[in-house]
Coordinates of N, CA and C in Angstrom, one line a residue:
A1 N 1.4 -1.3 -11.6 CA 1.8 -2.5 -10.8 C 3.1 -2.7 -10.6
A2 N 3.5 -3.1 -9.4 CA 4.9 -3.6 -9.2 C 5.2 -4.8 -9.8
P3 N 6.4 -5.2 -10.1 CA 6.8 -6.3 -10.9 C 6.3 -7.7 -10.3
F4 N 6.1 -7.9 -9.1 CA 5.7 -9.1 -8.5 C 4.1 -9.4 -9.1
T5 N 3.2 -8.3 -9.0 CA 1.8 -8.3 -9.3 C 2.0 -8.5 -11.0
T6 N 2.8 -7.8 -11.6 CA 2.5 -8.2 -13.2 C 3.3 -9.4 -13.3
A7 N 4.1 -10.1 -12.7 CA 4.6 -11.4 -12.9 C 3.3 -12.6 -12.7
A8 N 2.7 -12.2 -11.6 CA 1.5 -13.1 -11.3 C 0.5 -13.0 -12.3
G9 N 0.2 -11.8 -12.7 CA -0.7 -11.7 -14.0 C -0.2 -12.4 -15.4
L10 N 1.0 -12.3 -15.4 CA 1.5 -13.0 -16.7 C 1.4 -14.6 -16.5
R11 N 1.9 -15.0 -15.5 CA 2.2 -16.4 -15.2 C 1.1 -17.2 -14.7
G12 N 0.2 -16.5 -13.8 CA -0.8 -17.1 -13.1 C -0.4 -16.8 -11.5
T13 N -1.3 -16.4 -10.7 CA -0.7 -16.5 -9.2 C -0.4 -17.9 -8.7
D14 N -1.2 -18.8 -9.0 CA -0.9 -20.0 -8.2 C 0.2 -20.7 -8.8
I15 N 0.4 -20.5 -10.2 CA 1.7 -21.2 -10.8 C 2.8 -20.3 -10.4
L16 N 2.9 -19.1 -10.1 CA 4.0 -18.2 -9.9 C 4.4 -18.6 -8.5
A17 N 3.3 -18.7 -7.7 CA 3.6 -19.3 -6.3 C 4.4 -20.6 -6.1
R18 N 4.1 -21.6 -7.1 CA 4.8 -22.7 -7.0 C 6.3 -22.6 -7.5
D19 N 6.3 -21.6 -8.6 CA 7.6 -21.2 -9.1 C 8.6 -20.9 -8.1
L20 N 8.1 -20.0 -7.0 CA 9.0 -19.6 -6.2 C 9.7 -20.6 -5.4
R21 N 9.2 -21.9 -5.2 CA 9.7 -22.8 -4.6 C 10.5 -23.8 -5.5
R22 N 10.0 -24.2 -6.6 CA 10.1 -25.3 -7.5 C 11.2 -24.8 -8.5
N23 N 11.0 -23.5 -9.2 CA 11.6 -23.0 -10.3 C 11.9 -21.4 -10.2
P24 N 12.6 -21.2 -8.9 CA 13.0 -19.8 -8.7 C 13.7 -19.1 -9.8
D25 N 14.4 -19.9 -10.7 CA 15.2 -19.0 -11.7 C 14.2 -18.5 -12.7
L26 N 13.1 -19.3 -13.0 CA 12.1 -18.8 -14.1 C 11.4 -17.5 -13.3
A27 N 11.0 -17.6 -12.1 CA 10.5 -16.6 -11.4 C 11.2 -15.2 -11.5
F28 N 12.5 -15.5 -11.2 CA 13.5 -14.2 -11.2 C 13.6 -13.9 -12.6
E29 N 13.6 -14.4 -13.6 CA 13.6 -14.1 -15.0 C 12.4 -13.4 -15.4
L30 N 11.1 -13.7 -15.0 CA 9.8 -13.1 -15.3 C 9.9 -11.7 -14.3
L31 N 10.4 -12.0 -13.3 CA 10.4 -10.5 -12.3 C 11.2 -9.7 -12.9
D32 N 12.6 -9.9 -13.6 CA 13.4 -9.0 -14.1 C 12.6 -8.4 -15.6
R33 N 11.9 -9.1 -16.1 CA 11.2 -8.4 -17.3 C 10.1 -7.7 -16.8
S34 N 9.4 -8.0 -15.7 CA 8.2 -7.1 -15.3 C 8.9 -5.9 -14.8
L35 N 10.1 -6.0 -14.0 CA 10.7 -4.6 -13.6 C 11.0 -3.7 -14.7
V36 N 11.3 -4.2 -16.0 CA 11.2 -3.2 -16.9 C 10.2 -2.6 -17.4
V37 N 9.0 -3.2 -17.3 CA 7.8 -2.6 -17.5 C 7.4 -1.7 -16.7
A38 N 7.6 -2.0 -15.3 CA 7.4 -0.9 -14.4 C 8.2 0.3 -14.3
Q39 N 9.5 0.2 -14.8 CA 10.4 1.4 -14.9 C 9.9 2.0 -15.9
R40 N 9.5 1.5 -17.2 CA 9.0 2.4 -18.1 C 7.8 3.2 -18.1
F41 N 7.0 2.5 -17.2 CA 5.9 3.2 -16.8 C 6.0 4.3 -16.0
V42 N 6.9 4.3 -15.2 CA 7.3 5.4 -14.1 C 7.8 6.6 -15.1
E43 N 8.6 6.2 -16.1 CA 9.2 7.0 -16.8 C 7.9 7.8 -17.6
A44 N 6.9 7.0 -18.3 CA 6.0 7.6 -19.1 C 5.2 8.4 -18.1
C45 N 4.7 8.1 -17.1 CA 4.0 8.7 -16.3 C 4.5 10.1 -15.6
A46 N 5.7 10.2 -15.3 CA 6.5 11.1 -15.0 C 6.7 12.1 -16.1
G47 N 6.6 11.7 -17.1 CA 6.7 12.6 -18.3 C 5.8 13.4 -18.8
V48 N 4.5 12.9 -18.3 CA 3.4 13.6 -18.7 C 2.7 14.4 -17.2
G49 N 3.6 14.4 -16.3 CA 3.4 15.1 -15.0 C 2.6 14.6 -14.1
G50 N 2.6 13.1 -14.2 CA 1.9 12.3 -13.1 C 2.9 11.9 -12.0
V51 N 2.2 11.4 -10.9 CA 3.2 10.8 -9.9 C 2.8 9.3 -9.7
P52 N 3.6 8.5 -10.2 CA 3.1 7.0 -10.0 C 3.0 6.7 -8.7
V53 N 2.0 5.6 -8.4 CA 2.0 4.9 -7.1 C 2.1 3.5 -7.4
I54 N 3.1 2.9 -6.7 CA 3.3 1.5 -6.7 C 2.1 0.8 -6.0
V55 N 1.4 -0.3 -6.7 CA 0.4 -1.1 -6.0 C 1.0 -2.6 -6.3
D56 N 1.0 -3.5 -5.0 CA 1.3 -4.7 -5.3 C 0.5 -5.7 -4.6
P57 N -0.7 -5.8 -5.1 CA -1.9 -6.5 -4.6 C -1.6 -7.9 -4.2
V58 N -0.7 -8.7 -5.1 CA -0.4 -10.2 -4.9 C 0.6 -10.3 -3.9
A59 N 1.5 -9.4 -3.6 CA 2.6 -9.6 -2.8 C 2.2 -9.4 -1.1
T60 N 0.8 -9.6 -1.1 CA 0.3 -9.4 0.4 C 0.8 -10.4 1.4
G61 N 0.7 -10.1 2.5 CA 1.1 -11.0 3.4 C 0.0 -12.3 3.6
S62 N -1.0 -12.1 2.9 CA -1.8 -13.2 2.8 C -1.5 -14.4 1.9
V63 N -0.5 -14.0 0.9 CA 0.1 -14.8 -0.1 C 1.4 -15.2 0.2
L64 N 2.2 -14.2 0.7 CA 3.8 -14.5 0.8 C 4.2 -14.5 2.4
S65 N 5.1 -15.3 2.8 CA 5.7 -15.1 4.0 C 6.7 -14.0 4.0
E66 N 7.3 -13.5 5.1 CA 8.2 -12.5 4.9 C 9.4 -12.9 4.3
E67 N 9.7 -14.2 4.5 CA 11.1 -14.7 3.7 C 10.9 -14.6 2.1
L68 N 9.8 -15.2 1.8 CA 9.3 -14.9 0.2 C 9.2 -13.6 -0.2
F69 N 8.6 -12.8 0.5 CA 8.5 -11.2 0.2 C 9.7 -10.6 0.2
R70 N 10.8 -10.9 0.9 CA 12.0 -10.3 1.0 C 12.9 -10.8 -0.2
T71 N 12.6 -12.0 -0.6 CA 13.5 -12.5 -1.7 C 12.8 -12.4 -3.2
F72 N 11.7 -12.5 -3.2 CA 11.0 -12.2 -4.7 C 10.4 -10.8 -4.8
A73 N 9.8 -10.1 -3.8 CA 9.1 -8.9 -4.1 C 10.0 -7.8 -3.6
L74 N 10.6 -7.8 -2.5 CA 11.2 -6.7 -1.9 C 12.2 -6.0 -3.1
P75 N 13.3 -6.9 -3.7 CA 14.1 -6.1 -4.4 C 13.6 -5.5 -5.5
Y76 N 12.6 -5.8 -6.3 CA 12.0 -5.3 -7.3 C 11.1 -4.2 -7.0
L77 N 10.4 -4.1 -5.7 CA 9.7 -2.9 -5.1 C 10.8 -1.9 -4.9
A78 N 11.9 -2.3 -4.3 CA 13.0 -1.3 -4.1 C 13.5 -0.6 -5.3
R79 N 13.7 -1.4 -6.5 CA 14.1 -0.8 -7.7 C 13.0 0.1 -8.4
T80 N 11.8 -0.1 -8.2 CA 10.7 0.6 -8.8 C 10.7 1.8 -8.0
V81 N 10.9 1.8 -6.7 CA 11.0 3.2 -5.9 C 12.1 3.8 -6.4
D82 N 13.3 3.2 -6.8 CA 14.3 4.0 -7.2 C 14.1 4.6 -8.4
A83 N 13.4 4.0 -9.2 CA 13.0 4.5 -10.6 C 12.2 5.9 -10.4
I84 N 11.3 5.8 -9.4 CA 10.5 7.0 -9.0 C 11.2 8.1 -8.4
H85 N 12.2 7.7 -7.6 CA 13.0 8.7 -7.0 C 14.0 9.4 -8.1
A86 N 14.3 8.6 -9.2 CA 15.2 9.1 -10.0 C 14.5 10.1 -11.0
Q87 N 13.2 10.2 -10.8 CA 12.3 11.3 -11.6 C 12.1 12.5 -10.7
G88 N 12.7 12.4 -9.3 CA 12.6 13.5 -8.6 C 11.2 13.4 -7.9
L89 N 10.5 12.3 -7.8 CA 9.3 12.3 -7.1 C 9.2 11.4 -6.0
P90 N 8.3 11.7 -5.0 CA 7.9 10.8 -3.8 C 7.6 9.4 -4.3
A91 N 7.8 8.5 -3.6 CA 7.2 7.1 -3.8 C 6.3 6.7 -2.8
V92 N 5.0 6.4 -3.4 CA 3.9 5.7 -2.4 C 3.9 4.2 -2.9
V93 N 4.2 3.4 -1.6 CA 3.9 1.8 -2.0 C 2.7 1.4 -1.4
H94 N 1.9 0.6 -2.1 CA 0.6 0.0 -1.6 C 0.5 -1.4 -1.9
V95 N 0.5 -2.1 -0.6 CA 0.2 -3.5 -0.9 C -1.1 -3.9 -0.1
C96 N -2.1 -4.4 -0.7 CA -3.3 -4.8 -0.3 C -3.4 -5.8 0.8
G97 N -4.5 -5.9 1.7 CA -4.8 -6.8 2.3 C -3.8 -6.8 3.7
K98 N -3.8 -8.1 4.2 CA -3.2 -7.9 5.6 C -1.7 -7.9 5.4
T99 N -0.9 -7.0 5.9 CA 0.4 -6.8 5.8 C 1.2 -6.7 7.1
H100 N 0.5 -7.1 8.2 CA 1.1 -6.9 9.6 C 2.6 -7.5 9.6
R101 N 2.7 -8.7 9.0 CA 4.1 -9.3 9.1 C 5.2 -8.7 8.2
L102 N 4.7 -7.9 7.3 CA 5.7 -7.3 6.3 C 6.0 -5.8 6.6
L103 N 5.4 -5.3 7.5 CA 5.7 -3.8 7.7 C 7.2 -3.3 7.6
E104 N 8.1 -4.1 8.5 CA 9.6 -3.7 8.3 C 10.0 -3.9 7.0
A105 N 9.5 -5.0 6.3 CA 10.1 -5.3 4.9 C 9.6 -4.2 4.0
L106 N 8.2 -3.9 4.1 CA 8.0 -2.7 3.2 C 8.6 -1.4 3.4
A107 N 8.7 -1.1 4.8 CA 9.6 0.3 5.1 C 10.9 0.0 4.3
D108 N 11.6 -1.0 4.2 CA 12.7 -1.3 3.6 C 12.9 -1.1 2.2
T109 N 11.6 -1.0 1.4 CA 11.6 -0.6 0.0 C 12.2 0.7 -0.3
G110 N 12.3 1.6 0.7 CA 12.8 3.0 0.5 C 11.7 4.0 0.1
G111 N 10.4 3.4 0.1 CA 9.2 4.3 0.0 C 9.2 5.4 0.7
D112 N 8.5 6.5 0.3 CA 8.3 7.7 1.1 C 7.1 7.4 2.0
V113 N 6.1 6.8 1.4 CA 4.9 6.6 2.3 C 4.4 5.1 1.9
L114 N 3.8 4.6 3.0 CA 3.1 3.3 2.9 C 1.7 3.4 3.0
S115 N 1.2 2.9 2.0 CA -0.4 3.1 1.9 C -0.9 1.7 2.4
L116 N -1.6 1.6 3.6 CA -2.0 0.5 4.4 C -3.4 0.1 4.2
D117 N -3.8 -1.1 4.0 CA -5.1 -1.6 4.0 C -5.8 -2.2 5.1
V118 N -5.6 -3.4 5.4 CA -6.2 -4.2 6.8 C -4.9 -4.3 7.7
V119 N -4.5 -3.2 8.2 CA -3.4 -2.9 9.2 C -3.9 -2.0 10.1
D120 N -3.7 -2.2 11.6 CA -3.9 -1.4 12.6 C -2.9 -0.1 12.5
L121 N -3.3 0.9 12.3 CA -2.5 2.2 12.2 C -1.5 2.5 13.4
A122 N -2.2 2.2 14.5 CA -1.3 2.5 15.8 C 0.0 1.4 15.8
E123 N -0.3 0.2 15.3 CA 0.9 -0.7 15.3 C 1.7 -0.4 14.1
A124 N 1.2 0.1 12.9 CA 2.3 0.4 12.0 C 2.9 1.6 12.4
R125 N 2.3 2.6 13.2 CA 3.3 3.8 13.6 C 4.1 3.5 14.6
A126 N 4.0 2.4 15.4 CA 4.8 2.1 16.5 C 6.1 1.4 15.8
R127 N 5.8 0.7 14.9 CA 6.7 -0.2 14.2 C 7.6 0.4 13.2
V128 N 7.1 1.2 12.2 CA 7.8 1.9 11.1 C 7.6 3.3 10.9
G129 N 6.8 4.0 11.9 CA 6.4 5.3 11.6 C 7.5 6.3 11.7
G130 N 8.8 5.7 12.5 CA 9.9 6.6 12.6 C 10.6 6.6 11.3
R131 N 10.2 5.7 10.3 CA 11.0 5.5 9.1 C 10.4 6.1 7.8
V132 N 9.2 6.3 7.9 CA 8.2 6.4 6.7 C 7.0 7.0 7.0
G133 N 6.2 7.6 6.0 CA 5.1 8.1 6.0 C 4.0 6.9 6.0
L134 N 2.9 7.4 6.7 CA 1.7 6.2 6.6 C 0.6 6.9 5.9
M135 N -0.2 6.1 5.2 CA -1.5 6.4 4.5 C -2.4 5.3 4.8
G136 N -3.8 5.8 4.9 CA -4.7 5.0 5.1 C -5.9 5.4 6.1
N137 N -6.6 4.6 6.7 CA -7.2 3.4 6.0 C -8.5 3.1 6.4
V138 N -9.4 4.4 6.0 CA -10.7 4.0 6.2 C -11.3 2.8 5.3
R139 N -12.1 2.2 5.7 CA -12.3 0.9 5.2 C -13.3 1.1 3.9
P140 N -12.8 0.7 3.0 CA -13.6 1.1 1.6 C -14.9 0.4 1.3
S141 N -14.9 -0.8 1.6 CA -16.5 -1.6 1.5 C -17.3 -1.5 2.8
Q142 N -16.8 -1.5 3.9 CA -17.6 -1.6 5.0 C -18.1 -0.2 5.4
T143 N -17.2 0.8 5.4 CA -17.4 2.0 5.7 C -17.8 3.1 4.6
L144 N -16.9 3.2 3.6 CA -17.2 4.1 2.7 C -18.5 3.8 1.7
L145 N -18.6 2.5 1.3 CA -19.6 2.0 0.5 C -21.0 1.7 1.3
E146 N -21.0 1.5 2.4 CA -22.1 1.0 3.1 C -22.5 2.0 4.5
G147 N -21.5 2.8 4.9 CA -21.6 3.4 6.2 C -22.3 4.8 6.0
T148 N -22.8 5.3 7.3 CA -23.3 6.6 7.2 C -22.4 7.7 7.3
P149 N -22.5 8.8 7.1 CA -21.7 9.9 7.2 C -21.1 9.9 8.8
Q150 N -21.9 9.6 9.7 CA -21.6 9.6 11.1 C -20.4 8.6 11.3
Q151 N -20.7 7.2 10.6 CA -19.8 6.3 10.8 C -18.5 6.5 10.2
I152 N -18.4 7.3 9.1 CA -17.4 7.5 8.3 C -16.6 8.6 9.1
E153 N -17.2 9.6 9.8 CA -16.6 10.5 10.6 C -15.8 9.9 11.7
A154 N -16.6 8.9 12.4 CA -15.9 8.1 13.6 C -14.7 7.3 13.1
E155 N -14.7 6.9 11.9 CA -13.5 6.1 11.5 C -12.4 6.9 11.1
V156 N -12.6 8.2 10.5 CA -11.7 9.0 10.2 C -10.9 9.5 11.5
I157 N -11.9 9.7 12.5 CA -11.3 10.2 13.8 C -10.3 9.1 14.5
D158 N -10.7 7.9 14.3 CA -10.0 6.8 14.7 C -8.6 6.6 14.1
C159 N -8.6 6.8 12.6 CA -7.4 6.9 12.0 C -6.2 8.0 12.4
L160 N -7.0 9.1 12.7 CA -6.2 10.2 13.1 C -5.7 10.0 14.4
R161 N -6.5 9.5 15.3 CA -6.0 9.3 16.6 C -4.8 8.1 16.6
K162 N -4.8 7.2 15.8 CA -3.8 6.3 15.7 C -2.5 6.6 15.0
A163 N -2.8 7.4 13.9 CA -1.5 7.9 13.2 C -1.4 9.2 12.8
G164 N -2.5 10.2 13.2 CA -2.4 11.5 12.7 C -1.0 12.2 13.2
D165 N -0.3 11.9 14.1 CA 0.8 12.7 14.6 C 2.3 11.6 14.3
N166 N 2.0 10.8 13.2 CA 3.0 10.0 12.7 C 4.4 10.9 12.5
P167 N 5.6 10.4 13.0 CA 6.8 11.4 12.9 C 7.3 11.7 11.3
H168 N 6.8 10.9 10.4 CA 7.1 11.0 9.1 C 5.9 11.4 8.3
G169 N 4.9 11.7 9.0 CA 3.5 12.3 8.4 C 2.5 11.3 8.1
F170 N 1.4 11.6 7.9 CA 0.3 10.9 7.8 C -0.8 11.4 6.7
I171 N -1.3 10.5 5.7 CA -2.2 11.1 4.7 C -3.5 10.2 4.9
L172 N -4.5 10.8 5.2 CA -5.9 10.3 5.4 C -6.3 9.8 3.9
A173 N -6.5 8.5 4.0 CA -7.2 7.7 2.6 C -7.9 6.7 3.0
S174 N -8.7 6.1 2.0 CA -9.3 4.8 2.0 C -8.3 3.8 2.1
G175 N -8.6 2.7 2.7 CA -7.5 1.6 2.9 C -7.0 1.0 1.6
C176 N -7.8 0.9 0.6 CA -7.6 0.4 -0.7 C -8.7 1.1 -1.7
E177 N -8.7 0.4 -2.9 CA -9.5 1.2 -4.0 C -11.2 1.2 -3.5
V178 N -11.6 2.5 -3.7 CA -12.9 2.8 -3.4 C -14.0 2.2 -4.3
P179 N -14.8 1.4 -4.0 CA -15.6 0.6 -4.7 C -16.3 1.6 -5.7
L180 N -16.7 1.0 -6.9 CA -17.4 1.9 -7.9 C -18.6 2.4 -7.5
N181 N -19.5 1.8 -6.7 CA -20.7 2.2 -6.5 C -20.7 3.1 -5.2
T182 N -19.7 3.5 -4.6 CA -19.6 4.3 -3.4 C -20.4 5.6 -3.5
P183 N -21.2 6.1 -2.8 CA -22.0 7.1 -2.9 C -20.9 8.5 -2.9
F184 N -21.0 9.4 -3.8 CA -20.3 10.6 -3.8 C -20.2 11.2 -2.5
E185 N -21.3 11.2 -1.9 CA -21.6 12.0 -0.5 C -20.7 11.3 0.7
S186 N -20.4 10.0 0.4 CA -19.4 9.3 1.5 C -18.0 9.7 1.2
V187 N -17.6 9.8 0.0 CA -16.3 10.3 -0.2 C -16.1 11.8 0.3
T188 N -17.2 12.6 0.0 CA -17.2 14.0 0.6 C -17.1 13.9 2.2
A189 N -17.9 13.1 2.5 CA -18.0 12.9 4.0 C -16.6 12.7 4.8
M190 N -15.8 11.9 4.1 CA -14.4 11.4 4.5 C -13.5 12.7 4.4
V191 N -13.7 13.3 3.3 CA -12.8 14.5 3.0 C -13.1 15.6 4.1
E192 N -14.5 15.9 4.4 CA -14.8 16.8 5.3 C -14.4 16.6 6.7
A193 N -14.4 15.3 7.0 CA -14.1 14.8 8.4 C -12.6 15.1 8.6
G194 N -11.7 14.8 7.5 CA -10.3 15.1 7.6 C -10.2 16.6 7.7
E195 N -10.6 17.5 7.0 CA -10.5 18.8 7.1 C -10.9 19.3 8.4
K196 N -12.1 18.6 9.1 CA -12.4 19.1 10.3 C -11.4 18.7 11.5
W197 N -11.0 17.6 11.3 CA -10.3 16.9 12.7 C -8.8 16.7 12.2
G198 N -8.4 17.0 11.1 CA -6.9 16.7 10.7 C -6.0 17.6 11.0
K199 N -6.4 18.9 11.4 CA -5.4 19.8 11.5 C -4.5 19.8 12.7
L200 N -3.2 20.0 12.6 CA -2.5 20.0 13.7 C -2.2 21.4 14.4
P201 N -2.1 21.3 15.8 CA -2.0 20.0 16.7 C -3.4 19.5 16.7
L202 N -3.3 18.1 16.7 CA -4.7 17.5 16.6 C -5.5 17.7 17.9
A203 N -6.7 18.0 18.0 CA -7.5 18.2 18.9 C -8.9 17.1 18.8
L204 N -8.8 16.0 19.0 CA -9.8 15.0 18.8 C -10.7 14.5 19.7
P205 N -12.0 14.5 19.6 CA -13.1 14.4 20.7 C -12.7 12.9 21.4
Q206 N -13.1 12.7 22.5 CA -12.9 11.5 23.3 C -13.7 10.6 23.0

């Protein structure tokens, strides 16, 4: 978890949100402590051969304005990215939900890949694709959990059409966490559709 999300878990999201305006010094102190936890986790994960992925679900655009994101979340995300890079690893940054208004700020974290949830990949490619790799964003609940293999394949094709030729690369994935009860066959359908249609140069159906 990124420092902002860790801080929200310790303080309570609603209380932390008020702190940002009423008691920013306390918020920064808690974020500083949460950053230490994130950095130690990165070191521990890398130490056993893992590749840590930064997740910051509470720092979504549905909760924070761009101003608040840049003030309270971005500096700590960037330092967590630095900790991953210091281990010689690529940094993937995932922020859940609607992050349209935060795309440039997310690219400013220095992450190598942005994992996107409820964001149009074509818009993301146009705005930040020249700076960072993109990852996503087959819908986890509506499509993977409840959809048919045909619907999953259609959404995979749509993702590839929008961002498959992103200048800094594209990783096909679910938009967010795959629901626990998702049929194994649905995950297989997404992987197989990616293998079928994702080879470069792309040759997608009309």
